Short mmCIF file of C-alpha atoms in Angstrom, two decimals:
data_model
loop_
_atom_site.label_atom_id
_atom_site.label_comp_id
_atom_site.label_asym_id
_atom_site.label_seq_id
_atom_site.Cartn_x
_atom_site.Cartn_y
_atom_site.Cartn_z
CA UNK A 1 57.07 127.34 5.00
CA UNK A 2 58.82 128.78 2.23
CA UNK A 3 63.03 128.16 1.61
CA UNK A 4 64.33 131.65 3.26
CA UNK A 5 61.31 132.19 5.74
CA UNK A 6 62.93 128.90 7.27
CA UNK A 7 66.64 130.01 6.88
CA UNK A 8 65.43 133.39 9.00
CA UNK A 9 63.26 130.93 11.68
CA UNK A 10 67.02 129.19 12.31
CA UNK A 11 68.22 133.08 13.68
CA UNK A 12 67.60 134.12 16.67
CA UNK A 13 65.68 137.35 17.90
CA UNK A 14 65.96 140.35 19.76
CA UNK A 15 64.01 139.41 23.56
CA UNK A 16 64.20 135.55 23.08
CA UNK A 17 64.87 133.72 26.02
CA UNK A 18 68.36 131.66 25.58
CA UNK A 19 69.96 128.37 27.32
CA UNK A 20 73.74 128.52 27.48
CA UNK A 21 75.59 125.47 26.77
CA UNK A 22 79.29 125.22 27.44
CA UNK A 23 81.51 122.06 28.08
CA UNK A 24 85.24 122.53 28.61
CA UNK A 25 87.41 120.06 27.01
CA UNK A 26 90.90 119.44 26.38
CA UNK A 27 92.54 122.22 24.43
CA UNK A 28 93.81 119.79 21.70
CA UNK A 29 89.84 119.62 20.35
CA UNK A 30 89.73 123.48 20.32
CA UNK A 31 89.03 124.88 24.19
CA UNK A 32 86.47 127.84 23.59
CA UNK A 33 86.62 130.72 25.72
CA UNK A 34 83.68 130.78 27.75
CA UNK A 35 83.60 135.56 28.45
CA UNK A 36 83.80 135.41 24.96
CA UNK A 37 80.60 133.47 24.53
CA UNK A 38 78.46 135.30 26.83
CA UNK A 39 80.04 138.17 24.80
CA UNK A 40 78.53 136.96 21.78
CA UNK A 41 75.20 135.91 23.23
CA UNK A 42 74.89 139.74 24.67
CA UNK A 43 75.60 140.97 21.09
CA UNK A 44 73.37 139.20 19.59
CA UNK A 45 70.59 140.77 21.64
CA UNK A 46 69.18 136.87 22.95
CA UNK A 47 68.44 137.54 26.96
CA UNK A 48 70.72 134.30 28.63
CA UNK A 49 68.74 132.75 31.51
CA UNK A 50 70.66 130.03 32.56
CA UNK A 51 74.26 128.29 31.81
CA UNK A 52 74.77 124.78 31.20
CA UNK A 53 78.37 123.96 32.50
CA UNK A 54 79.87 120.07 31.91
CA UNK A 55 82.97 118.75 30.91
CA UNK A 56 84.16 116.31 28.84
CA UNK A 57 87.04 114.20 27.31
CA UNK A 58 86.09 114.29 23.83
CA UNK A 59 82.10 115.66 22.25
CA UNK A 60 79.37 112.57 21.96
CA UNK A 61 79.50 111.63 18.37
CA UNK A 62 75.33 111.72 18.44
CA UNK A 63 74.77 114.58 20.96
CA UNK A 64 77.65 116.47 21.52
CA UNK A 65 76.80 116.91 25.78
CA UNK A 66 76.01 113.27 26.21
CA UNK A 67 72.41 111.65 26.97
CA UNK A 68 72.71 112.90 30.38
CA UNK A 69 73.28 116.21 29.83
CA UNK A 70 71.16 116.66 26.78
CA UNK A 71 67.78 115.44 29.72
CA UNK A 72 69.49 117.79 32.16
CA UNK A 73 69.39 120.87 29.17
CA UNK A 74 65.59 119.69 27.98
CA UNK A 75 64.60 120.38 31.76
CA UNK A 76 65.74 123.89 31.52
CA UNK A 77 64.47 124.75 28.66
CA UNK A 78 60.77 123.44 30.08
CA UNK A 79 61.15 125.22 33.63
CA UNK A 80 62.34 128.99 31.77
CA UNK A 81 60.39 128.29 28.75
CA UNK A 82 63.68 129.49 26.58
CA UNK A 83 63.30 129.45 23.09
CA UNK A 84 66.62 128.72 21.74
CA UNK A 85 69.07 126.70 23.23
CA UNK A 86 73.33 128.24 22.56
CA UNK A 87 76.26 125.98 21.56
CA UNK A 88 79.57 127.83 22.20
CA UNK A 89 80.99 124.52 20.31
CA UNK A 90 80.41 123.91 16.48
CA UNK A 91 77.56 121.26 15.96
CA UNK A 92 77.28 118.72 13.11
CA UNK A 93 73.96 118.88 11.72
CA UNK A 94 73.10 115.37 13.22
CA UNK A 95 74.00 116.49 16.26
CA UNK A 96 71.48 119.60 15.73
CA UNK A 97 68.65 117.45 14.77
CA UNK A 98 69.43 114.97 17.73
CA UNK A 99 69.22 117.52 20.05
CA UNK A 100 66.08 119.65 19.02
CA UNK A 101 64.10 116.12 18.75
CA UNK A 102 65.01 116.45 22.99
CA UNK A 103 64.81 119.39 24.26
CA UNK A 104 61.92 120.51 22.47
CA UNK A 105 63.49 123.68 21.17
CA UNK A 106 65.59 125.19 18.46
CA UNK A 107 69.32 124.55 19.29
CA UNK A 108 71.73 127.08 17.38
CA UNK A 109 75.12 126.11 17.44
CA UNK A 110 78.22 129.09 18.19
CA UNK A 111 78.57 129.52 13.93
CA UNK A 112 74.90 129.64 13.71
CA UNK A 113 75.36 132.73 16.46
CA UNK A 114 78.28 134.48 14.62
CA UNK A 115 75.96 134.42 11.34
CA UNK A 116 73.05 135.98 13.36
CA UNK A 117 75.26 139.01 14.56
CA UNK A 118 76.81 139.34 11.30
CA UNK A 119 73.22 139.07 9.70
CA UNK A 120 71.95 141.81 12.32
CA UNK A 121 75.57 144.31 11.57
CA UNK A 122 75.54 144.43 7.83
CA UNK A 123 74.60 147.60 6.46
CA UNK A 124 75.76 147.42 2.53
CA UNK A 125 74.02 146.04 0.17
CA UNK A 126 77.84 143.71 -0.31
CA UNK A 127 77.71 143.04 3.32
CA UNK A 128 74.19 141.71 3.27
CA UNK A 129 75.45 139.46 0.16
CA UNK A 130 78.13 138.26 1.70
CA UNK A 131 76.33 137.36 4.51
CA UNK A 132 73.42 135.52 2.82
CA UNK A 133 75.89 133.74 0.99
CA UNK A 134 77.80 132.13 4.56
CA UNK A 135 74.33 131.42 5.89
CA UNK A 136 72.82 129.83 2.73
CA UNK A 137 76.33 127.56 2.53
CA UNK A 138 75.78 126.92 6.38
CA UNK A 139 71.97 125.94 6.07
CA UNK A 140 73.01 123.48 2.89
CA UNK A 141 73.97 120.69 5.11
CA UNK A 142 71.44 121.18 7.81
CA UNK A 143 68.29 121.30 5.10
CA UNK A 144 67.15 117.79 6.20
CA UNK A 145 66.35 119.03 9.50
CA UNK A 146 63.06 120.77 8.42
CA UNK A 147 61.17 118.24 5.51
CA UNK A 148 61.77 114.83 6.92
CA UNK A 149 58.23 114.46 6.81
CA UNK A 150 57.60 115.43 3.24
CA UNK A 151 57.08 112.97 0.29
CA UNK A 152 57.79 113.80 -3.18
CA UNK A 153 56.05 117.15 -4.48
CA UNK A 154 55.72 116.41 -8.21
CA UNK A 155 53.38 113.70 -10.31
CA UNK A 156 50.47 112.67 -12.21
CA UNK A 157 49.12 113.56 -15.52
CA UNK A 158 52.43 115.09 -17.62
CA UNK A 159 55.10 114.74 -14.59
CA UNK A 160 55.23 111.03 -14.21
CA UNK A 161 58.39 109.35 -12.84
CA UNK A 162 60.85 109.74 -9.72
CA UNK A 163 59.35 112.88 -9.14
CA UNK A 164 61.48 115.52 -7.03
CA UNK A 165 60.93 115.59 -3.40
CA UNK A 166 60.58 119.21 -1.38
CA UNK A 167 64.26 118.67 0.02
CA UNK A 168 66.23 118.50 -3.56
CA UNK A 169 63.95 121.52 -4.43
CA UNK A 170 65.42 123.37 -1.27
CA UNK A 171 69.00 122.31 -2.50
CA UNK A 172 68.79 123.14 -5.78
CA UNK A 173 66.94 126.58 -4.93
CA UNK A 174 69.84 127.46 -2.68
CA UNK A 175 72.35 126.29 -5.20
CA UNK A 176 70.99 128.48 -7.49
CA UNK A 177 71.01 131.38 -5.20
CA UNK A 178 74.23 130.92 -3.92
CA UNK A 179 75.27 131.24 -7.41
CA UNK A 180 73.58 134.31 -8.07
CA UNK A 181 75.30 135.66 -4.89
CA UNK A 182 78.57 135.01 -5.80
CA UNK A 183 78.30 136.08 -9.69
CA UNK A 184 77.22 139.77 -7.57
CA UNK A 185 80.37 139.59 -5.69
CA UNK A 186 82.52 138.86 -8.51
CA UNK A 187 81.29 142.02 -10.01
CA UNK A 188 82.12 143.59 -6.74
CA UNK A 189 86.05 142.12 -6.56
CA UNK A 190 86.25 143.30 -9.88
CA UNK A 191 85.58 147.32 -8.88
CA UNK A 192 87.14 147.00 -5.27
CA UNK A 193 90.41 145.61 -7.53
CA UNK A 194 89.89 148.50 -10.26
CA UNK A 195 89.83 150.93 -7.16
CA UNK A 196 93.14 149.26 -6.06
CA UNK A 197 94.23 149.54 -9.50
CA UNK A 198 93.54 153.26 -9.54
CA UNK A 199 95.16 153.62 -6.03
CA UNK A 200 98.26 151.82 -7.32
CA UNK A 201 98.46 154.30 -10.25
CA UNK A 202 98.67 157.03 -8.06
CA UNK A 203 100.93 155.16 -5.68
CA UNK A 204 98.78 155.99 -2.46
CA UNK A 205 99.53 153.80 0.37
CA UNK A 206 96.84 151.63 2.24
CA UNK A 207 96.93 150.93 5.59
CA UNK A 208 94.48 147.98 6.70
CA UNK A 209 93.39 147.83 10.10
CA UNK A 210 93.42 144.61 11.11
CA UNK A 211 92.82 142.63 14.67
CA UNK A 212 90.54 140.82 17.15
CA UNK A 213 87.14 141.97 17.18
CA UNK A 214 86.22 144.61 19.83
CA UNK A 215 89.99 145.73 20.29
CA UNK A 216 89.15 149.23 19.30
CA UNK A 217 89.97 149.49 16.06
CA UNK A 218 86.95 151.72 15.03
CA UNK A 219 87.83 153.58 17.69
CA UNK A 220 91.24 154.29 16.68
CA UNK A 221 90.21 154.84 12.82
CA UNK A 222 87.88 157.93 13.77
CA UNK A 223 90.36 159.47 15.74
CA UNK A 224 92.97 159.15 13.11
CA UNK A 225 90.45 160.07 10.08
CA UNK A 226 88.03 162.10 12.55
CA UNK A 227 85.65 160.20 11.07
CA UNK A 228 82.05 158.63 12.84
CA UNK A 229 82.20 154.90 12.32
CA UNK A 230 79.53 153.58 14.33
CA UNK A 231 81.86 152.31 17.81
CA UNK A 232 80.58 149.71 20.46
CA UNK A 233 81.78 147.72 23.36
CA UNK A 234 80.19 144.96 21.34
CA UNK A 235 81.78 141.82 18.94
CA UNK A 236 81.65 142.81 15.30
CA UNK A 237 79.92 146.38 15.92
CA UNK A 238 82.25 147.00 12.44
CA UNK A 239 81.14 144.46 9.48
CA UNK A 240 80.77 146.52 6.35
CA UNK A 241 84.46 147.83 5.57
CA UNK A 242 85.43 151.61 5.06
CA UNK A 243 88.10 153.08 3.36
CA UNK A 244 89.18 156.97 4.16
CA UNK A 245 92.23 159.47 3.09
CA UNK A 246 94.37 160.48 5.62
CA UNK A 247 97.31 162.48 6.03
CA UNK A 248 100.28 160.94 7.70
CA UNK A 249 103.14 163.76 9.06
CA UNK A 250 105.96 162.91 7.05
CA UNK A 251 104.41 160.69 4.68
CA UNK A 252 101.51 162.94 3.10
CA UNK A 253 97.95 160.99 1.74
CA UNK A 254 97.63 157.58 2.75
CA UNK A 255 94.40 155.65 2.59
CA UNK A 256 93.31 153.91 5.78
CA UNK A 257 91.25 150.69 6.00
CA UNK A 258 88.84 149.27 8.43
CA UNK A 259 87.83 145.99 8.41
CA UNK A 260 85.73 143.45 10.34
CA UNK A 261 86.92 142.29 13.40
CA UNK A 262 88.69 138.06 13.72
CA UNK A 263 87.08 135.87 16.22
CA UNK A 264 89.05 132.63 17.80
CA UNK A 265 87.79 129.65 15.42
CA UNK A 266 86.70 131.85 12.93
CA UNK A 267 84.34 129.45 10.64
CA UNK A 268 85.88 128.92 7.17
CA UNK A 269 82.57 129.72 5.25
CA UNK A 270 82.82 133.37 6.82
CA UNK A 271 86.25 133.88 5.76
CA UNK A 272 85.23 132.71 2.07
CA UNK A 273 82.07 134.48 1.91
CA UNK A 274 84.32 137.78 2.88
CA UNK A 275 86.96 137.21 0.82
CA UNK A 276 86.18 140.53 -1.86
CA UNK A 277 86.22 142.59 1.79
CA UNK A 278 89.25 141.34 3.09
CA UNK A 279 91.13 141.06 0.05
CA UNK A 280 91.87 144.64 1.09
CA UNK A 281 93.88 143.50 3.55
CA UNK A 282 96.06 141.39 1.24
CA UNK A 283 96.42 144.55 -1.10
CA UNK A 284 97.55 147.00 1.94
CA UNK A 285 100.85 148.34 2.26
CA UNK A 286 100.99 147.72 5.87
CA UNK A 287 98.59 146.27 8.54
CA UNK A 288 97.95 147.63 11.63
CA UNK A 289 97.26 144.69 13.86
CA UNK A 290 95.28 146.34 16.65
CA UNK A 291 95.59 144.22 19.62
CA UNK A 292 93.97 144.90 23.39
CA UNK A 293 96.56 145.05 25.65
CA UNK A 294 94.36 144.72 28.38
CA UNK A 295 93.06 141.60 27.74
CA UNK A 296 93.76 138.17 29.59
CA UNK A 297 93.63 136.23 26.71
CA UNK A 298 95.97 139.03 24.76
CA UNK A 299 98.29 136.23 23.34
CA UNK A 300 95.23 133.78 21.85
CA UNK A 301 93.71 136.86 20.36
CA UNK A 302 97.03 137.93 18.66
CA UNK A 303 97.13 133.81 17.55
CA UNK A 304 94.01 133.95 16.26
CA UNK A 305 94.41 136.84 13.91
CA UNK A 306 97.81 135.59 12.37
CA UNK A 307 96.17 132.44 11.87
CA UNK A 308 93.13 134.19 9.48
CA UNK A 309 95.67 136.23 7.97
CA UNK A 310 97.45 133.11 6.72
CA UNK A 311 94.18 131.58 5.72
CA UNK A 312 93.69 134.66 3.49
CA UNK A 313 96.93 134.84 1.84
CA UNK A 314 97.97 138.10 4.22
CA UNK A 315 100.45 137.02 6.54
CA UNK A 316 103.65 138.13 4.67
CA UNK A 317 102.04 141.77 4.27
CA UNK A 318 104.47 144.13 6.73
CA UNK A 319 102.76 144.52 9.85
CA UNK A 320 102.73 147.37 12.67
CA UNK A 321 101.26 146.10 15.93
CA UNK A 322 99.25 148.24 17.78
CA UNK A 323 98.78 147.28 21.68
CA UNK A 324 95.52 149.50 22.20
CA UNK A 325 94.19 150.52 25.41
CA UNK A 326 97.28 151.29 27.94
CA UNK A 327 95.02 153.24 29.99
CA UNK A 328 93.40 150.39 31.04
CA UNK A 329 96.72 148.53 32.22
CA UNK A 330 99.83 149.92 33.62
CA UNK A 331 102.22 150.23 30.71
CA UNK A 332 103.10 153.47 29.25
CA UNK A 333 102.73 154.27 25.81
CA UNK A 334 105.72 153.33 24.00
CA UNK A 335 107.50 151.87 21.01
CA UNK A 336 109.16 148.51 20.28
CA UNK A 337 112.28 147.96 17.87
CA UNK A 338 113.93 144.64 16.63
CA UNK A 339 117.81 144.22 17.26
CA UNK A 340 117.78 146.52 14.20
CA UNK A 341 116.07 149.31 15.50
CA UNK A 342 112.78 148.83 13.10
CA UNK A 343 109.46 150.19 14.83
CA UNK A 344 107.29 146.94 15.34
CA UNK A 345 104.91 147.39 18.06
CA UNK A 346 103.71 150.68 19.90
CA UNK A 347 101.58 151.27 22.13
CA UNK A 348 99.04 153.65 22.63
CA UNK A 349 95.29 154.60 23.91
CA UNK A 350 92.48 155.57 20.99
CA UNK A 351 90.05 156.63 23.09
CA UNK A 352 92.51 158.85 25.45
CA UNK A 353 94.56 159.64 22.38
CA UNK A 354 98.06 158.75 24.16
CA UNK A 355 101.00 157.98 22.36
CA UNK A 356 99.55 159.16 19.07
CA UNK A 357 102.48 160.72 18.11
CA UNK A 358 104.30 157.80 18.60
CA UNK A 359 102.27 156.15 16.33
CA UNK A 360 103.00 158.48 13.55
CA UNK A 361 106.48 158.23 13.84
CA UNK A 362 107.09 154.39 13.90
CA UNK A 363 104.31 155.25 10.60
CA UNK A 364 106.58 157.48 8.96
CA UNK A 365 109.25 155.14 9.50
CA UNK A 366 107.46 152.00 7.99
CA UNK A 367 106.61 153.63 5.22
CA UNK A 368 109.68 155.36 4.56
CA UNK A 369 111.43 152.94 2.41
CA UNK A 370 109.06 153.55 -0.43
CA UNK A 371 109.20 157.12 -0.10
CA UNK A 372 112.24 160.56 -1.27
CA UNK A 373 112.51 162.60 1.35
CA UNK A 374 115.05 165.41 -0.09
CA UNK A 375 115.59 168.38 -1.96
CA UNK A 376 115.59 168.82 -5.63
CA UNK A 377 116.06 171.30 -8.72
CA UNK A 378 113.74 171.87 -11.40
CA UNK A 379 114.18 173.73 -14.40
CA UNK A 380 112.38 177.28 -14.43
CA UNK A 381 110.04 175.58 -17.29
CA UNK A 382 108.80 172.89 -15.04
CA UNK A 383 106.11 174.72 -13.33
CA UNK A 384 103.57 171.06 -14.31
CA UNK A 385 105.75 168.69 -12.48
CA UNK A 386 106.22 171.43 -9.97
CA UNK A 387 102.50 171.50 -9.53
CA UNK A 388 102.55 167.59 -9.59
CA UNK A 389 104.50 166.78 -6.79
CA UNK A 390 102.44 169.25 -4.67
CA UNK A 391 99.64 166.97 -5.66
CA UNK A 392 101.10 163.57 -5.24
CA UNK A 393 103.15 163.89 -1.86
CA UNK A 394 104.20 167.07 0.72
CA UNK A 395 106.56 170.00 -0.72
CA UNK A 396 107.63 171.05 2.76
CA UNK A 397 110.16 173.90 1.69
CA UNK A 398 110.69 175.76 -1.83
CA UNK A 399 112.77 178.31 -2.87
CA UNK A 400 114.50 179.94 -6.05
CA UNK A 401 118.17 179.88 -7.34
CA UNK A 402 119.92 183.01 -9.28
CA UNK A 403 118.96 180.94 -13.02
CA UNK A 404 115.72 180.77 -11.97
CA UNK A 405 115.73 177.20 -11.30
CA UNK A 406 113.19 175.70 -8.89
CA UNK A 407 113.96 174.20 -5.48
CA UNK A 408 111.63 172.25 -3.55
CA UNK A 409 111.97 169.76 -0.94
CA UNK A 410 109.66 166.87 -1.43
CA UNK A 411 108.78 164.26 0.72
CA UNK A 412 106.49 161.78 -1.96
CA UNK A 413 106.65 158.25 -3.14
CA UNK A 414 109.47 157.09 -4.81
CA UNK A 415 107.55 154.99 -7.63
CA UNK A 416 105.22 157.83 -8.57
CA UNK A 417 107.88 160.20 -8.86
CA UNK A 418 110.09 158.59 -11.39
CA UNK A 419 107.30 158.33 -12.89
CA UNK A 420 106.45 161.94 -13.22
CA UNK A 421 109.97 162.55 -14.57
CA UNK A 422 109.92 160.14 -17.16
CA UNK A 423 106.72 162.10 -18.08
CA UNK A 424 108.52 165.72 -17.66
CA UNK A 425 111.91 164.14 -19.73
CA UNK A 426 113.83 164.53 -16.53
CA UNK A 427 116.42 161.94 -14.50
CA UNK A 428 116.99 161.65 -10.53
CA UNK A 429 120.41 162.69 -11.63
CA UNK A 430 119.55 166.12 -13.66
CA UNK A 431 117.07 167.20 -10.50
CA UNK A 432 118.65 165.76 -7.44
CA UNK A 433 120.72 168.22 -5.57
CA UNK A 434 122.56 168.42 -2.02
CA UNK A 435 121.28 170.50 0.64
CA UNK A 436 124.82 172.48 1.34
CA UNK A 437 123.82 173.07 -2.05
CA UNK A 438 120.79 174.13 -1.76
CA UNK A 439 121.24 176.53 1.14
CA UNK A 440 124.06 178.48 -1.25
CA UNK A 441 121.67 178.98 -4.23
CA UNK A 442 119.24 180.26 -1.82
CA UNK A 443 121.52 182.85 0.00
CA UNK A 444 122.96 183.87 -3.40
CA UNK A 445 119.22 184.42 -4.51
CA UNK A 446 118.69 186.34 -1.85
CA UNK A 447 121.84 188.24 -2.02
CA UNK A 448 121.19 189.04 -5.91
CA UNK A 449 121.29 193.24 -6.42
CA UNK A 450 118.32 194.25 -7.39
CA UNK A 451 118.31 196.50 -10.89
CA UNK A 452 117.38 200.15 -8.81
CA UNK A 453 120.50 199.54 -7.00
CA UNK A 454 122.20 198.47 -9.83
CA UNK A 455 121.43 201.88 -11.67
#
């Protein structure tokens, strides 16, 4: 059996018969939710035919369920003929091996099943990458499992000596494809951080949507970009990540993000092997932390996000939370403040599109700080920079004064236009002007006699 058919053999299919194995145990060793797991087995298209329920003080260092249990599981597996047998714990590979020599069957532990979805979502040829590189780091430790039986491979006339046997080929094949997998995603950090580059030249702010998986934040990103991003009531339906311009009333262009969904227990290998995806997220200029409001477990969702956005470097980015979903609870669409009035939570509906506007505005507001929202004088001469700040922001009113000055009220970022007066010669002082001001040059514009009077 050759290296990667086996790595493919370890995932499981579409139509293949699963056993469920769950065993609740004290929350200090890391309680998984049980809904979510049948979640997960249900996205990853496996048919569950039967649960196996225990509980436990702490796992069985050599089978995880105990001798007991693991006789009790190898029973099911012979009456429903299943052909996989589900962890919704995190296996050692010892404990894998243990187990499979038992029940007879391939056991597939709740990472194993995360890498299987994520394996059956990517689209991109980066998200298949990334996601050959977690299960080729995952399948390093668990090699053994497959060549016990093997002696060494290499000998005789011209190869005399120790030899090599079958398993350090495996490992040093998969070393040196996990090397050529992440020299390909180097290259691809490099022109996701020349794109930032570019997007920080122009001073365009990125928005990252960010939150537990299946809390709707596809959903919400097509209705804001009216956009098709494929949507399901299914865990990581988004993988690859997508980047569209939007307009945001009162800011102007703004690029939004969507990224993959954050799972409770998140392994660290995924979180590594998407690091050149997420380091969008680091990058943004504020995250929208999409949370379902509707949930039970609303508050351990919300944990586990913060606690991958520390592991990623993101946690200090400004956030916006986003309670999604009010139409499936009794709250209204609203907005939080803090004691000093700042916008930090609202809450909304994507799919009904409620409370939409109140997302713009507690948007607006975020965002305002790095934005000039006011009115402004440019020489008659100036018609380039005039043209500019169309470009680069929203001119929302313009007139003309009696020298034939230009007045425009702009609403663009703040960094990007001193920039474009540096480029023009101009100051903030020469081109900033009142709107009492403003109003007078107008009227006395409009007010000017025109020369067939005049004559």
């Amino acid at each position: 059996m050759d290296l990667f058919d086996k790595a493919e053999a370890t995932l499981t299919g579409a139509g293949e018969k699963a056993i469920l194995v769950h065993i609740d145990l004290p929350d200090r060793l890391g309680r998984e939710d049980l809904d979510e797991f049948h979640h997960l087995v249900t996205s990853s298209g496996v048919v569950p035919v039967v649960e196996l329920l225990g509980k436990r003080d702490r796992p069985d260092a050599a089978l995880y369920i105990g001798s007991g249990k693991a006789e009790e599981l190898a029973a099911l597996v012979a009456e429903h003929e299943a052909d996989v047998a589900l962890f919704n714990h995190a296996l050692t590979p010892g404990q894998e091996r243990n187990l499979e020599k038992i029940v007879k069957c391939r056991v597939l532990d709740r990472t194993g099943l995360i890498l299987d979805i994520f394996a059956q979502r990517a689209r991109t040829h980066e998200g298949r990458l990334q996601v050959e590189l977690a299960q080729l780091r995952h399948m390093q430790t668990r090699l053994v499992r497959g060549w016990t039986h093997l002696e060494r491979q290499k000998g005789g006339i011209g190869l005399r000596g120790p030899g090599e046997t079958q398993l350090e080929t495996d490992r040093r094949l998969v070393r040196e494809r996990v090397r050529a997998i992440e020299g390909r995603l180097e290259k691809v950090r490099k022109q996701r951080a020349q794109g930032r580059r570019s997007r920080e030249r122009s001073e365009t702010p990125l928005i990252s949507l960010v939150g537990y998986t299946n809390a709707g934040k596809s959903t919400l990103f097509n209705t804001l970009t009216s956009s098709d991003v494929y949507v399901a009531d299914q865990l990581f339906a988004t993988l690859d990540p997508t980047l569209r311009k939007v307009r945001i009333p009162g800011i102007g262009p703004t690029i939004l993000a969507d990224t993959v969904g954050f799972i409770r227990h998140l392994p660290h290998r995924l979180v590594d092997a998407f690091r050149a995806t997420l380091e969008e997220t680091v990058s943004a200029t504020l995250l929208l932390h999409v949370t379902d409001c509707s949930a039970e477990e609303r508050d351990e969702n919300i944990e586990a996000v913060n606690a991958v956005l520390s592991e990623i470097d993101a946690d200090e980015v400004p956030t916006l939370h986003v309670f999604n979903k009010v139409d499936l609870t009794d709250f209204a669409p609203h907005i939080d403040r803090d004691e000093n009035g700042v916008a930090t939570c609202v809450w909304i509906s994507a799919t009904q599109q409620l409370g939409f506007e109140l997302l713009y505005e507690a948007l607006a507001e975020r965002l305002a700080d790095s934005w000039i929202d006011r009115w402004v004088r440019l020489p008659a001469n100036a018609g380039k920079l005039r043209a500019r700040l169309h470009e680069a922001g929203e001119v929302t009113e313009e007139g003309s004064a009696l020298d034939g000055s230009l007045l425009l009220r702009i609403r663009v970022n703040r960094i990007h236009f001193e920039r474009l007066l540096r480029e023009a010669g101009l100051t903030k002082d020469e081109v900033f002007i009142e709107s009492a001001a403003v109003a007078a040059q107008i009227n006395a514009s409009y007010n000017r006699p025109d020369s067939s009077s005049a004559s």
